[in-house]
Amino acid sequence: MPETITLSEAALSLFRLHIERHGQIDVNDSTRELYRELARAGLMRSGSTFRDGPESIYRLTQEGFDRKAELAGCVKGSEQ
């Protein structure tokens, strides 16, 4: 059974957006710390590009991929 992960609402929203846009989100000062939070939780990993340097891209880990339906579907206070 997967381990319980505590994420901020902002990080969870970014995770959902990352899934919706198939990763087509700019990594910049407004998103980098949220991506780092997702990486610390084991859901994402950072990568580098020649043009943009270290931590310029983020990809799902296997755990992130396995849990994307669960995390993309959970909304605080929503009724199903």
XYZ file of N, CA, C and O in Angstrom:
320
model
N 0.841 -1.180 0.000
C 0.000 0.000 0.000
C 0.887 1.244 0.000
O 1.864 1.305 0.732
N 0.553 2.246 -0.806
C 1.381 3.454 -0.882
C 1.421 4.201 0.450
O 0.462 4.206 1.205
N 2.535 4.834 0.672
C 2.747 5.638 1.868
C 1.907 6.916 1.772
O 1.686 7.462 0.701
N 1.439 7.401 2.918
C 0.686 8.653 2.957
C 1.632 9.825 2.724
O 2.697 9.892 3.327
N 1.252 10.723 1.842
C 2.064 11.889 1.507
C 1.281 13.137 1.875
O 0.095 13.245 1.557
N 1.933 14.074 2.541
C 1.308 15.355 2.848
C 1.914 16.406 1.934
O 3.115 16.645 1.972
N 1.073 16.987 1.090
C 1.501 18.024 0.150
C 0.709 19.293 0.403
O -0.455 19.232 0.795
N 1.331 20.419 0.113
C 0.591 21.678 0.177
C -0.438 21.697 -0.950
O -0.298 20.982 -1.952
N -1.463 22.493 -0.768
C -2.482 22.637 -1.822
C -1.851 23.149 -3.117
O -2.225 22.734 -4.203
N -0.890 24.068 -2.990
C -0.239 24.626 -4.178
C 0.539 23.545 -4.933
O 0.493 23.487 -6.162
N 1.241 22.683 -4.208
C 2.000 21.607 -4.862
C 1.048 20.607 -5.512
O 1.292 20.145 -6.633
N -0.027 20.278 -4.826
C -1.009 19.357 -5.387
C -1.653 19.946 -6.640
O -1.845 19.247 -7.638
N -1.944 21.233 -6.618
C -2.501 21.898 -7.808
C -1.515 21.865 -8.963
O -1.907 21.625 -10.113
N -0.241 22.094 -8.675
C 0.769 22.033 -9.727
C 0.887 20.620 -10.274
O 1.009 20.427 -11.490
N 0.822 19.610 -9.412
C 0.873 18.219 -9.864
C -0.271 17.939 -10.835
O -0.069 17.372 -11.904
N -1.480 18.372 -10.459
C -2.646 18.168 -11.329
C -2.463 18.880 -12.675
O -2.758 18.327 -13.728
N -1.970 20.114 -12.626
C -1.751 20.869 -13.851
C -0.688 20.206 -14.720
O -0.825 20.132 -15.945
N 0.359 19.690 -14.091
C 1.415 18.980 -14.808
C 0.825 17.782 -15.559
O 1.165 17.544 -16.718
N -0.066 17.049 -14.898
C -0.719 15.889 -15.524
C -1.598 16.348 -16.693
O -1.524 15.802 -17.791
N -2.425 17.360 -16.448
C -3.335 17.862 -17.494
C -2.589 18.331 -18.739
O -3.038 18.115 -19.858
N -1.474 19.015 -18.526
C -0.723 19.604 -19.638
C 0.412 18.711 -20.128
O 1.262 19.162 -20.891
N 0.437 17.476 -19.673
C 1.473 16.522 -20.087
C 2.875 17.096 -19.877
O 3.756 16.925 -20.717
N 3.042 17.786 -18.751
C 4.353 18.313 -18.388
C 4.739 19.621 -19.041
O 5.827 20.129 -18.817
N 3.865 20.201 -19.814
C 4.183 21.441 -20.523
C 3.941 22.671 -19.639
O 3.078 23.499 -19.898
N 4.736 22.766 -18.580
C 4.663 23.895 -17.652
C 6.073 24.434 -17.478
O 7.019 23.673 -17.263
N 6.212 25.741 -17.551
C 7.527 26.350 -17.344
C 7.977 26.158 -15.906
O 7.192 26.304 -14.971
N 9.240 25.819 -15.752
C 9.847 25.778 -14.422
C 10.537 27.122 -14.250
O 11.461 27.465 -14.977
N 10.015 27.905 -13.301
C 10.562 29.235 -13.049
C 10.478 29.514 -11.555
O 10.165 28.612 -10.775
N 10.743 30.737 -11.157
C 10.740 31.063 -9.730
C 9.388 30.832 -9.065
O 9.330 30.582 -7.867
N 8.316 30.881 -9.818
C 6.992 30.681 -9.214
C 6.621 29.205 -9.076
O 5.742 28.872 -8.283
N 7.280 28.319 -9.799
C 6.939 26.889 -9.737
C 8.053 26.011 -9.166
O 7.783 24.899 -8.733
N 9.266 26.505 -9.162
C 10.411 25.646 -8.788
C 10.289 25.062 -7.381
O 10.507 23.872 -7.177
N 9.938 25.865 -6.395
C 9.849 25.330 -5.025
C 8.720 24.310 -4.898
O 8.843 23.330 -4.162
N 7.633 24.509 -5.629
C 6.542 23.530 -5.612
C 6.989 22.224 -6.250
O 6.666 21.136 -5.743
N 7.734 22.307 -7.347
C 8.285 21.097 -7.956
C 9.257 20.408 -7.002
O 9.282 19.184 -6.900
N 10.044 21.181 -6.268
C 10.964 20.590 -5.296
C 10.190 19.844 -4.208
O 10.618 18.788 -3.749
N 9.065 20.397 -3.789
C 8.219 19.725 -2.800
C 7.726 18.389 -3.347
O 7.745 17.368 -2.646
N 7.298 18.389 -4.596
C 6.851 17.145 -5.231
C 8.000 16.145 -5.359
O 7.804 14.941 -5.180
N 9.190 16.639 -5.631
C 10.366 15.767 -5.726
C 10.711 15.175 -4.357
O 11.020 13.980 -4.247
N 10.647 15.978 -3.301
C 10.920 15.474 -1.944
C 9.923 14.385 -1.561
O 10.247 13.462 -0.815
N 8.694 14.491 -2.075
C 7.667 13.485 -1.806
C 7.846 12.244 -2.664
O 7.120 11.264 -2.492
N 8.801 12.280 -3.600
C 9.068 11.122 -4.448
C 8.188 11.016 -5.679
O 8.211 10.001 -6.371
N 7.415 12.063 -5.971
C 6.489 12.020 -7.105
C 7.103 12.542 -8.403
O 6.625 12.196 -9.487
N 8.120 13.375 -8.284
C 8.760 13.975 -9.457
C 10.274 13.876 -9.282
O 10.764 13.655 -8.181
N 10.974 14.059 -10.382
C 12.427 14.188 -10.319
C 12.835 15.313 -11.253
O 12.194 15.562 -12.268
N 13.894 15.992 -10.879
C 14.348 17.118 -11.689
C 15.326 16.636 -12.755
O 15.938 15.579 -12.636
N 15.443 17.445 -13.771
C 16.406 17.192 -14.830
C 16.986 18.513 -15.297
O 16.524 19.591 -14.899
N 18.002 18.405 -16.091
C 18.684 19.595 -16.603
C 18.625 19.612 -18.117
O 18.562 18.567 -18.748
N 18.658 20.819 -18.650
C 18.792 20.965 -20.096
C 20.006 21.836 -20.372
O 20.424 22.621 -19.516
N 20.561 21.684 -21.538
C 21.728 22.477 -21.911
C 21.377 23.966 -21.910
O 22.109 24.788 -21.389
N 20.228 24.291 -22.462
C 19.824 25.688 -22.592
C 19.449 26.334 -21.263
O 19.837 27.456 -20.968
N 18.658 25.625 -20.445
C 18.106 26.238 -19.242
C 18.792 25.828 -17.944
O 18.482 26.378 -16.899
N 19.663 24.853 -17.988
C 20.448 24.480 -16.820
C 19.773 23.522 -15.854
O 18.773 22.887 -16.179
N 20.334 23.448 -14.623
C 19.837 22.516 -13.618
C 18.404 22.817 -13.192
O 17.989 23.972 -13.162
N 17.686 21.761 -12.873
C 16.297 21.864 -12.398
C 15.401 22.646 -13.356
O 14.506 23.364 -12.941
N 15.634 22.504 -14.624
C 14.816 23.233 -15.604
C 13.667 22.395 -16.147
O 12.787 22.922 -16.822
N 13.673 21.098 -15.833
C 12.557 20.229 -16.217
C 12.248 19.299 -15.046
O 13.126 18.985 -14.245
N 11.011 18.883 -14.966
C 10.599 17.908 -13.955
C 9.760 16.846 -14.633
O 8.941 17.138 -15.493
N 10.002 15.614 -14.240
C 9.292 14.454 -14.785
C 8.710 13.646 -13.639
O 9.236 13.656 -12.529
N 7.645 12.912 -13.926
C 7.074 12.014 -12.937
C 8.038 10.866 -12.652
O 8.680 10.351 -13.571
N 8.122 10.461 -11.402
C 8.812 9.229 -11.056
C 7.830 8.083 -11.286
O 6.646 8.323 -11.575
N 8.280 6.860 -11.100
C 7.366 5.721 -11.218
C 6.254 5.839 -10.189
O 5.094 5.589 -10.489
N 6.600 6.246 -8.971
C 5.576 6.423 -7.938
C 4.583 7.514 -8.332
O 3.375 7.357 -8.158
N 5.074 8.620 -8.874
C 4.192 9.687 -9.326
C 3.255 9.208 -10.418
O 2.058 9.531 -10.420
N 3.794 8.415 -11.330
C 2.967 7.868 -12.407
C 1.914 6.920 -11.839
O 0.743 6.986 -12.211
N 2.353 6.047 -10.918
C 1.427 5.076 -10.330
C 0.319 5.742 -9.523
O -0.782 5.213 -9.436
N 0.610 6.892 -8.930
C -0.358 7.551 -8.053
C -1.057 8.746 -8.689
O -1.842 9.433 -8.030
N -0.817 8.977 -9.990
C -1.369 10.192 -10.597
C -2.897 10.211 -10.596
O -3.480 11.258 -10.346
N -3.556 9.090 -10.841
C -5.025 9.080 -10.832
C -5.546 9.390 -9.433
O -6.494 10.165 -9.265
N -4.909 8.809 -8.435
C -5.307 9.051 -7.042
C -5.127 10.517 -6.665
O -6.029 11.139 -6.106
N -3.962 11.090 -6.971
C -3.667 12.464 -6.574
C -4.359 13.499 -7.448
O -4.720 14.567 -6.971
N -4.549 13.204 -8.704
C -5.231 14.144 -9.591
C -6.717 14.202 -9.277
O -7.364 15.220 -9.495
N -7.247 13.132 -8.704
C -8.669 13.080 -8.429
C -9.063 13.582 -7.060
O -10.221 13.856 -6.809
N -8.098 13.697 -6.148
C -8.472 14.098 -4.790
C -8.547 15.611 -4.682
O -7.637 16.319 -5.062
N -9.666 16.078 -4.204
C -9.885 17.505 -4.005
C -10.430 17.659 -2.601
O -11.414 17.039 -2.235
N -9.789 18.499 -1.805
C -10.236 18.716 -0.429
C -11.678 19.189 -0.394
O -12.046 20.118 -1.105
N -12.471 18.539 0.431
C -13.826 18.995 0.655
C -14.789 18.714 -0.486
O -15.910 19.164 -0.462
N -14.378 17.975 -1.505
C -15.292 17.699 -2.614
C -16.171 16.515 -2.285
O -15.803 15.631 -1.541
N -17.332 16.498 -2.855
C -18.243 15.386 -2.670
C -18.248 14.588 -3.955
O -18.362 15.112 -5.025
N -18.122 13.282 -3.797
C -18.047 12.402 -4.970
C -19.370 11.740 -5.225
O -20.105 11.405 -4.415
